[in-house]
Amino acid sequence: MTVDEPLVLGIETSCDETGVGVVRGHTLLADAVASSVDEHARFGGVVPEVASRAHLEAMVPTVERACETAGIALHDVDAIAVTSGPGLAGALLVGVAAAKSLALSLGKPLYGVNHLAAHVAVDQLEHGPLPEPCLALLVSGGHSSLLRVTDVTSAIDPLGSTIDDAAGEAFDKVARLLGLPFPGGPHIDREARSGSSVAIDFPRGLTSRRDLERHRFDFSFSGLKTAVARWVEARERSGEPVPVADVAASFQEAVCDVLVRKALDAAAAEGIEDLLIGGGVAANSRLRSLAEERASKLGIRVRVPRPGLCTDNGAMVAALGSSIVSRGHAPSSYDLPADSSLPVTSVLAD
Amino acid sequence: MLLAFDTSSPTVTVAVHDGEDVVAELASSETMRHGEQLTPLVDEVLRRMTITARDLTAIAVGVGPGPFTGLRVGLVSARTMAYVLEVPVYGVCSLDALAIEAVDSGTVTGPFVVASDARRREVYLATYDDAGLRVSGPDVQRPADVADSIAGRPVVGEGAALYPDAFPDARGPRRPSAGWLARCVTEERVELLDPEPLYLRRPDAEIPRAPKPVS
Ligand SMILES: [Zn+2]
């Protein structure tokens, strides 16, 4: 099927958000999200079984809401796209099963797509066609990757990723240490505004000369998290108050510094002039400003979708589906598996 | 045309009932992998009947109890299809379908019990009268804890065969079939439920304690 401006419905259930988006070509028509984040907050992290149960309950109402907002009838869609991986296996499975049933009932093609590629494709809804090649830095509670995107529908090469915690996980863990609520990102960001980013010199993971030989474009945030914990404990032991704003700002600076430094190094190494930042952590205000500040000096353009499109959502899946349909790729079959560790090199499942 | 399926056991089973009887029935060749096998089986059963999903007038789905992941595949599929096709969706306790099959096929005569595998050395268990109407359950039980109270009654389903000490009188059938599920609903012989999974267990999740010191 080749359609210039396909009407695509996208489903995303890789973690705790049930997302259903509708796009026509690169125009966003609806982006309905039901989040189970409140149910996870008391556990301090996403509980897979709780997320899976919530996806089942939210699925049909969220599809309904997306169609209403888009002002379309389900029968009008040209294709159904769904995240088939990577993500939480049980959570992915609910979205994939729903997408198959939609495709079968409507008699429309099904496209099982890669969640990371969708984080890249979503920017087209806001800033128009992607410059290809571009370099993508994807940072969230589940991933921290540097990707070379030659063709967002078929050719994505991983340059580096985290070797331990995801960047967003580090934000959540440090927030907990500081007594801030889950998810930690927005709270750290807010606290950091009144703190000093140079108050404490926290370590920058995998930036020593030796590490750079083996892990030039990889990330590590586990050591940073431990360093913050040690620092806070030492303070508490000495009976002094913990300067929450300074810890937040210094920690955030350490994360953003490494992310931006490595992303720009990768762009230079690959000879790429466009950097796209996506994933939930892309909503962090310091990451955006630091990337723009340093990239402009190097003549590199930075694209960051607005925060609502950076976090997991159905519109990103629909946006990727739309590009895939436009470029004439063959649909997936009904035995499409949910693959919790789907590699980013596999943009579209058979 | 009623489409029925059940994903509460390791086997995925799909059937079409035309109002008179079951006209097509398929079961998965492999166990588990419900998410990969259900839609291809539905597609194939419709093709065999040379009908499309638009010809369906109702959906029936087994709501368990059973392993959660498989159950959700069946339930989200049933709900989504019913929503798109604008047809009713009926939930049926999967043990009830086994009970009706046991009665109609004559493997039991008097009162009996149905038990399926709940893993963790437990069974999902319900008791039935001689006509196959549910009297109690379903609940999660340890076989040894219920052996005395149900002694003397035959036990239908996979749970019986797994625990011969507690359930010495095991009878067939072992796993629910969509064909019997479809008959139960069409003949109005079971309680019709909302398409909600019978989890019977809470999610395993612990509220974290304060962070451990690192130094
Ligand atoms: Zn994501």
XYZ file of C-alpha atoms and ligand atoms in Angstrom:
566
model
C 0.000 0.000 0.000
C 1.308 3.461 -0.861
C -0.673 6.455 0.233
C 0.628 10.028 0.314
C -1.117 11.149 3.456
C -2.179 7.919 5.179
C -4.572 8.057 8.106
C -2.897 5.908 10.753
C -3.937 4.901 14.248
C -0.997 4.086 16.542
C -1.020 2.139 19.808
C 1.691 2.312 22.463
C 1.749 0.171 25.629
C 5.444 -0.539 26.220
C 5.467 0.785 29.783
C 2.840 2.461 31.972
C 1.114 4.737 29.451
C -1.720 3.467 27.284
C -1.311 5.719 24.255
C -3.486 5.915 21.153
C -2.650 8.496 18.497
C -4.116 9.366 15.131
C -2.178 11.108 12.377
C -2.836 11.964 8.750
C 0.498 12.099 6.971
C 2.538 14.195 9.391
C -0.430 16.023 10.836
C -1.330 15.136 14.407
C -5.078 14.635 14.812
C -5.262 13.051 18.257
C -2.982 11.888 21.034
C -4.958 10.180 23.794
C -2.998 8.864 26.785
C -4.192 7.042 29.881
C -1.453 6.735 32.468
C -1.261 4.309 35.365
C 1.606 6.303 36.920
C -0.386 7.090 40.071
C -0.867 3.382 40.718
C 2.905 2.857 40.544
C 3.940 5.879 42.603
C 3.652 4.114 45.967
C 5.892 1.306 44.681
C 8.568 3.806 43.624
C 8.706 2.420 40.090
C 6.607 0.780 37.413
C 5.179 -2.596 38.479
C 4.739 -4.654 35.293
C 1.636 -6.562 36.369
C -0.069 -3.366 37.539
C 0.764 -1.724 34.192
C -0.556 -4.684 32.192
C -3.843 -4.705 34.092
C -4.251 -0.986 33.537
C -3.588 -1.326 29.790
C -6.404 -3.843 29.436
C -8.860 -1.524 31.189
C -7.754 1.598 29.325
C -7.437 0.205 25.811
C -10.913 0.512 24.300
C -11.795 3.801 26.058
C -8.511 5.322 24.849
C -9.095 4.202 21.246
C -12.568 5.681 21.483
C -11.269 8.976 22.859
C -8.584 9.238 20.160
C -11.133 8.742 17.363
C -13.477 11.295 18.904
C -10.732 13.882 19.240
C -9.511 13.223 15.700
C -13.054 13.444 14.400
C -12.680 10.212 12.440
C -14.557 6.927 12.227
C -12.376 3.864 12.839
C -13.379 2.509 9.431
C -11.660 5.483 7.774
C -8.138 4.560 8.920
C -5.684 3.244 6.331
C -3.516 1.291 8.762
C -2.960 0.289 12.386
C 0.530 0.672 13.893
C 1.598 -0.685 17.260
C 4.744 -0.791 19.388
C 5.880 -4.424 19.248
C 9.041 -3.772 21.298
C 11.192 -3.057 23.182
C 9.411 -2.666 26.527
C 7.714 -4.650 29.291
C 6.659 -7.967 27.748
C 3.246 -8.232 29.385
C 2.433 -4.591 28.713
C 3.458 -4.765 25.048
C 1.325 -7.851 24.606
C -1.899 -6.023 25.468
C -1.279 -3.346 22.836
C -0.174 -5.823 20.194
C -3.251 -8.026 20.748
C -5.551 -4.997 20.573
C -3.880 -3.776 17.385
C -4.267 -7.177 15.734
C -7.943 -7.284 16.627
C -8.433 -3.771 15.256
C -6.653 -4.664 12.018
C -8.557 -7.922 11.586
C -11.958 -6.421 12.417
C -11.409 -3.439 10.125
C -9.677 -5.400 7.358
C -6.742 -2.950 7.466
C -2.981 -3.625 7.422
C -1.055 -3.980 10.690
C 2.436 -2.597 11.300
C 4.423 -3.715 14.356
C 7.029 -1.037 14.959
C 10.031 -0.290 17.139
C 9.423 1.974 20.125
C 12.776 3.749 19.799
C 12.260 4.504 16.110
C 8.852 5.925 17.026
C 10.516 8.313 19.514
C 12.508 9.625 16.544
C 9.625 9.711 14.044
C 7.362 11.731 16.346
C 9.359 14.887 15.724
C 7.953 15.020 12.181
C 4.577 15.927 13.690
C 6.084 19.077 15.107
C 9.015 20.069 12.921
C 8.212 18.506 9.552
C 10.211 15.908 7.587
C 13.214 14.492 9.414
C 16.619 15.434 8.134
C 18.178 12.105 7.177
C 20.714 11.168 8.268
C 20.298 12.593 11.748
C 21.649 11.656 15.132
C 19.109 10.761 17.810
C 19.693 10.902 21.555
C 16.860 9.001 23.251
C 16.694 9.299 27.014
C 13.931 8.080 29.305
C 13.240 5.863 32.288
C 13.670 2.842 30.044
C 16.349 3.809 27.542
C 19.455 5.904 26.931
C 20.639 5.488 23.357
C 22.589 7.259 20.685
C 21.389 6.307 17.220
C 22.406 7.080 13.686
C 19.148 7.446 11.748
C 19.729 7.020 8.018
C 16.082 6.197 7.246
C 13.652 6.200 10.171
C 11.542 3.470 8.515
C 14.345 1.048 7.723
C 17.896 2.019 8.666
C 18.804 2.887 12.245
C 22.190 1.998 13.707
C 22.911 2.050 17.426
C 26.110 3.929 18.255
C 25.905 3.602 22.015
C 23.600 3.013 24.969
C 23.637 2.791 28.734
C 25.610 -0.071 30.234
C 23.627 0.021 33.492
C 20.774 2.350 34.529
C 18.761 4.412 32.069
C 19.070 8.173 32.541
C 15.462 8.470 33.710
C 16.013 5.711 36.269
C 18.881 7.710 37.760
C 16.514 10.693 38.084
C 13.936 8.503 39.853
C 16.486 7.007 42.257
C 18.080 10.326 43.156
C 14.628 11.863 43.634
C 13.851 9.120 46.131
C 17.075 9.791 47.998
C 16.082 13.430 48.249
C 12.547 12.608 49.370
C 10.999 13.810 46.097
C 8.030 11.973 44.517
C 8.030 9.496 41.601
C 8.552 10.012 38.715
C 11.626 12.018 39.704
C 12.488 13.925 36.525
C 10.125 16.891 36.790
C 10.792 17.277 40.535
C 14.576 17.281 40.147
C 14.228 19.772 37.291
C 12.140 22.101 39.470
C 14.398 21.827 42.546
C 17.497 22.365 40.405
C 16.312 25.781 39.288
C 17.035 27.232 42.708
C 20.264 25.295 43.244
C 23.840 25.548 42.023
C 24.960 23.143 39.329
C 28.601 23.535 40.413
C 28.011 23.120 44.152
C 29.060 19.447 44.115
C 31.371 17.855 41.573
C 29.591 14.562 40.826
C 31.318 12.033 38.528
C 30.734 11.918 34.766
C 30.362 8.225 33.870
C 32.454 6.697 31.070
C 34.321 9.884 30.226
C 37.853 8.968 31.333
C 40.354 8.406 28.555
C 40.381 4.660 29.206
C 36.593 4.400 29.208
C 36.385 6.403 26.020
C 38.448 3.780 24.196
C 35.869 1.066 24.810
C 32.713 3.043 25.542
C 33.035 6.249 23.557
C 29.276 6.600 22.943
C 27.980 4.525 25.862
C 26.540 5.843 29.108
C 26.713 4.766 32.741
C 24.623 6.349 35.488
C 24.937 3.787 38.232
C 28.177 5.241 39.651
C 26.694 8.727 39.650
C 23.645 7.524 41.558
C 25.891 5.875 44.151
C 28.023 9.007 44.440
C 24.926 11.089 45.145
C 23.756 8.569 47.753
C 27.158 8.652 49.502
C 27.238 12.410 49.512
C 23.729 12.700 50.955
C 24.439 10.062 53.622
C 27.638 11.783 54.697
C 25.681 14.987 55.122
C 22.987 13.294 57.147
C 25.564 11.566 59.368
C 27.228 14.838 60.153
C 23.852 16.218 61.212
C 23.849 18.920 58.586
C 20.773 19.618 56.435
C 20.872 18.235 52.889
C 20.848 21.108 50.364
C 18.230 19.468 48.125
C 18.335 22.154 45.413
C 22.134 22.016 45.109
C 22.225 18.219 45.000
C 19.476 18.200 42.373
C 21.206 20.836 40.242
C 24.646 19.243 40.482
C 23.297 15.768 39.745
C 21.242 17.032 36.808
C 24.278 18.864 35.451
C 26.366 15.678 35.593
C 23.732 13.730 33.631
C 23.119 16.444 31.027
C 26.817 17.175 30.603
C 27.595 13.547 29.693
C 24.544 13.154 27.453
C 25.258 16.298 25.466
C 29.012 15.781 25.339
C 28.662 12.263 23.909
C 25.854 13.183 21.526
C 27.860 16.017 20.007
C 30.977 13.858 19.839
C 28.956 11.226 17.948
C 27.528 13.844 15.584
C 31.038 15.039 14.810
C 32.339 11.504 14.327
C 29.480 10.663 11.964
C 29.583 13.999 10.159
C 25.922 14.647 11.038
C 24.585 18.165 11.470
C 21.176 17.442 12.992
C 20.669 16.218 16.549
C 17.259 15.072 17.674
C 16.555 14.534 21.376
C 13.595 12.391 22.428
C 12.230 10.313 25.311
C 10.846 11.503 28.641
C 14.135 12.996 29.858
C 14.147 15.276 26.780
C 11.537 17.264 28.692
C 14.305 18.262 31.135
C 14.897 21.985 30.775
C 18.647 21.824 31.453
C 19.189 19.091 28.845
C 17.465 21.224 26.214
C 19.330 24.429 27.034
C 22.742 22.779 27.377
C 22.324 20.916 24.069
C 21.268 24.066 22.242
C 24.058 26.137 23.758
C 26.857 23.709 22.884
C 25.446 22.562 19.525
C 25.062 26.078 18.174
C 28.807 26.647 18.688
C 29.475 23.622 16.477
C 26.915 24.545 13.821
C 24.714 21.569 14.757
C 20.942 22.015 14.666
C 18.950 20.601 17.607
C 15.357 19.382 17.347
C 13.377 18.493 20.452
C 9.659 17.725 20.258
C 7.482 19.418 22.851
C 7.387 17.557 26.205
C 4.007 15.906 25.555
C 5.433 14.189 22.480
C 8.723 13.229 24.189
C 7.129 10.959 26.759
C 5.633 7.675 25.544
C 2.496 8.232 23.472
C 0.461 6.749 20.657
C 1.062 9.634 18.254
C 4.717 8.656 17.905
C 3.723 5.158 16.834
C 1.177 6.553 14.378
C 3.801 8.980 13.032
C 6.254 6.166 12.364
C 3.460 4.036 10.895
C 2.564 6.869 8.560
C 6.148 7.133 7.268
C 6.313 3.362 6.843
C 3.060 3.291 4.843
C 4.174 6.252 2.705
C 7.418 4.504 1.852
C 5.549 1.387 0.790
C 6.885 -1.173 3.281
C 5.005 -4.486 3.617
C 2.757 -4.896 6.666
C 3.403 -7.275 9.584
C 1.566 -10.574 9.878
C -0.973 -11.546 12.527
C 1.547 -13.730 14.340
C 3.600 -10.622 15.155
C 5.215 -11.243 18.563
C 5.646 -8.716 21.352
C 9.442 -8.593 21.701
C 10.617 -7.044 24.966
C 14.199 -6.771 23.681
C 13.539 -5.844 20.038
C 16.780 -4.317 18.695
C 16.564 -0.837 17.228
C 17.941 -2.161 13.938
C 14.555 -3.826 13.500
C 12.237 -0.858 12.818
C 9.367 -2.855 11.355
C 8.548 -6.449 12.341
C 7.606 -8.858 9.521
C -22.598 -15.977 13.936
C -20.951 -16.090 17.361
C -17.155 -16.090 17.609
C -15.817 -17.704 20.785
C -12.306 -18.048 22.114
C -10.509 -19.030 25.290
C -6.943 -18.214 26.331
C -7.105 -19.313 29.968
C -5.188 -22.573 29.454
C -1.904 -23.274 27.634
C -3.968 -24.016 24.497
C -5.572 -21.226 22.466
C -8.970 -22.342 21.198
C -11.305 -20.602 18.727
C -14.765 -21.537 17.394
C -17.699 -20.189 15.383
C -21.312 -21.063 16.265
C -24.065 -20.353 13.729
C -26.960 -20.484 16.161
C -27.590 -24.182 15.506
C -24.250 -25.656 16.443
C -20.494 -25.181 16.298
C -19.575 -24.891 12.618
C -15.812 -24.454 12.914
C -13.315 -24.983 15.692
C -9.533 -24.668 15.822
C -6.953 -25.126 18.555
C -3.348 -23.914 18.638
C -0.729 -26.447 17.634
C 1.704 -25.035 20.166
C 1.084 -24.299 23.813
C 1.408 -20.767 25.268
C 2.332 -17.810 23.036
C -1.339 -16.776 23.115
C -0.554 -13.342 21.720
C 1.027 -14.788 18.603
C -1.519 -17.531 18.006
C -4.945 -16.061 18.757
C -5.466 -13.649 15.844
C -4.101 -16.045 13.179
C -6.536 -18.687 14.477
C -9.447 -16.239 14.395
C -8.439 -15.226 10.877
C -8.270 -18.834 9.795
C -11.572 -19.873 11.340
C -13.301 -16.969 9.540
C -11.635 -17.921 6.238
C -12.759 -21.513 6.589
C -16.310 -20.281 6.983
C -15.760 -17.861 4.068
C -17.034 -15.025 6.227
C -15.384 -11.833 7.492
C -15.371 -10.284 10.933
C -18.250 -8.066 9.778
C -20.502 -11.132 9.662
C -20.096 -11.755 13.391
C -23.039 -10.897 15.620
C -21.510 -11.614 19.045
C -18.232 -12.498 20.766
C -17.827 -14.904 23.686
C -14.607 -15.095 25.659
C -13.301 -17.248 28.484
C -12.476 -14.914 31.379
C -10.423 -17.470 33.294
C -9.260 -17.982 35.890
C -5.870 -18.706 34.333
C -2.414 -17.242 33.788
C -2.823 -13.457 33.559
C -0.824 -12.787 30.431
C -2.829 -15.180 28.284
C -6.116 -14.054 29.808
C -5.426 -10.441 28.879
C -4.683 -11.386 25.279
C -8.123 -12.995 25.017
C -9.946 -10.228 26.841
C -8.391 -7.267 25.065
C -9.012 -9.012 21.737
C -12.648 -9.736 22.576
C -13.298 -6.220 23.816
C -11.593 -4.597 20.843
C -13.364 -6.746 18.264
C -16.731 -6.176 19.915
C -16.098 -2.434 19.983
C -15.118 -2.224 16.312
C -17.882 -4.538 15.114
C -20.475 -3.012 17.452
C -21.599 -6.407 18.719
C -22.109 -7.677 22.284
C -19.273 -9.433 24.133
C -20.022 -12.139 26.711
C -17.601 -13.328 29.350
C -17.788 -16.894 30.620
C -15.911 -18.461 33.524
C -13.601 -20.884 31.726
C -14.243 -23.572 34.338
C -17.971 -23.392 33.504
C -17.277 -24.331 29.888
C -15.324 -27.367 31.118
C -18.196 -28.283 33.436
C -20.850 -28.198 30.691
C -18.627 -30.271 28.417
C -18.094 -32.835 31.197
C -21.848 -33.140 31.823
C -22.844 -33.335 28.136
C -20.116 -35.780 27.234
C -21.075 -37.975 30.182
C -17.722 -38.065 31.956
C -19.533 -37.080 35.157
C -23.029 -37.796 36.451
C -23.521 -36.503 39.997
C -22.017 -33.376 41.602
C -18.399 -32.717 40.676
C -15.470 -30.322 40.847
C -13.474 -28.503 38.151
C -9.824 -27.655 38.827
C -7.336 -25.968 36.525
C -3.626 -25.314 37.002
C -2.969 -22.128 38.954
C 0.810 -22.765 39.172
C 2.674 -22.242 42.474
C 1.316 -25.627 43.616
C -2.228 -24.312 43.609
C -5.377 -24.855 41.539
C -8.297 -22.707 40.456
C -11.255 -24.644 41.735
C -15.047 -24.495 41.498
C -17.781 -26.972 42.479
C -20.783 -27.913 40.317
C -24.119 -29.670 40.650
C -25.100 -32.633 38.486
C -26.411 -30.325 35.721
C -23.101 -28.456 35.496
C -24.251 -25.316 37.310
C -21.597 -23.692 39.458
C -22.297 -24.015 43.198
C -19.131 -22.417 44.624
C -15.902 -20.790 43.434
C -13.849 -20.228 41.508
C -11.154 -19.776 44.149
C -7.429 -20.365 44.393
C -6.785 -23.442 46.556
C -3.992 -25.734 47.633
C -4.943 -29.240 46.553
C -4.180 -30.755 49.971
C -6.364 -28.186 51.747
C -9.490 -29.092 49.775
C -8.933 -32.827 49.308
C -11.099 -33.767 52.303
C -14.005 -31.436 51.623
C -14.420 -32.646 48.042
C -13.591 -36.313 48.707
C -15.794 -38.676 46.734
C -16.493 -36.240 43.940
C -14.820 -36.572 40.540
C -12.524 -33.715 39.479
C -12.542 -32.436 35.901
C -9.742 -30.393 34.310
C -5.986 -30.211 34.161
C -5.661 -29.433 37.880
C -6.967 -32.903 38.738
C -4.338 -34.749 36.726
C -1.544 -32.634 38.236
C -2.357 -33.563 41.845
C -3.436 -37.223 41.940
C -2.905 -37.465 45.706
C -5.494 -34.804 46.434
C -7.722 -35.598 43.450
C -7.671 -39.383 42.911
C -10.761 -39.409 40.672
C -9.597 -37.297 37.706
C -11.914 -37.069 34.702
C -11.832 -35.388 31.301
C -11.950 -32.935 29.625
C -8.678 -31.322 30.631
C -8.719 -27.886 29.044
C -11.608 -25.592 28.058
C -12.654 -25.559 24.401
C -14.105 -22.622 22.521
C -16.685 -24.900 20.939
C -18.205 -25.718 24.329
C -17.854 -22.105 25.377
C -19.909 -21.135 22.310
C -22.558 -23.781 23.081
C -22.834 -22.663 26.723
C -23.518 -19.094 25.651
C -25.847 -19.872 22.736
C -27.884 -22.319 24.822
C -27.888 -19.897 27.773
C -26.581 -22.535 30.151
C -24.004 -20.408 31.986
C -23.885 -17.182 33.905
C -22.865 -14.435 31.448
C -20.171 -12.190 32.909
C -18.629 -8.890 31.950
C -15.460 -9.363 29.882
C -13.293 -8.851 32.977
C -10.468 -11.268 33.771
C -10.920 -13.440 36.866
C -7.469 -12.756 38.261
C -8.246 -14.080 41.767
C -4.772 -12.950 42.823
C -3.339 -9.531 43.453
C -0.277 -8.350 41.508
C 3.023 -9.274 43.140
C 4.313 -5.901 44.134
C 6.054 -4.693 47.227
C 6.099 -1.214 48.589
C 9.805 -0.388 48.826
C 11.448 0.340 52.148
C 13.746 3.277 52.684
C 16.834 3.158 50.427
C 19.681 1.019 51.714
C 22.809 2.912 52.752
C 25.612 2.506 50.225
C 28.546 3.274 52.444
Zn 10.012 5.479 25.455
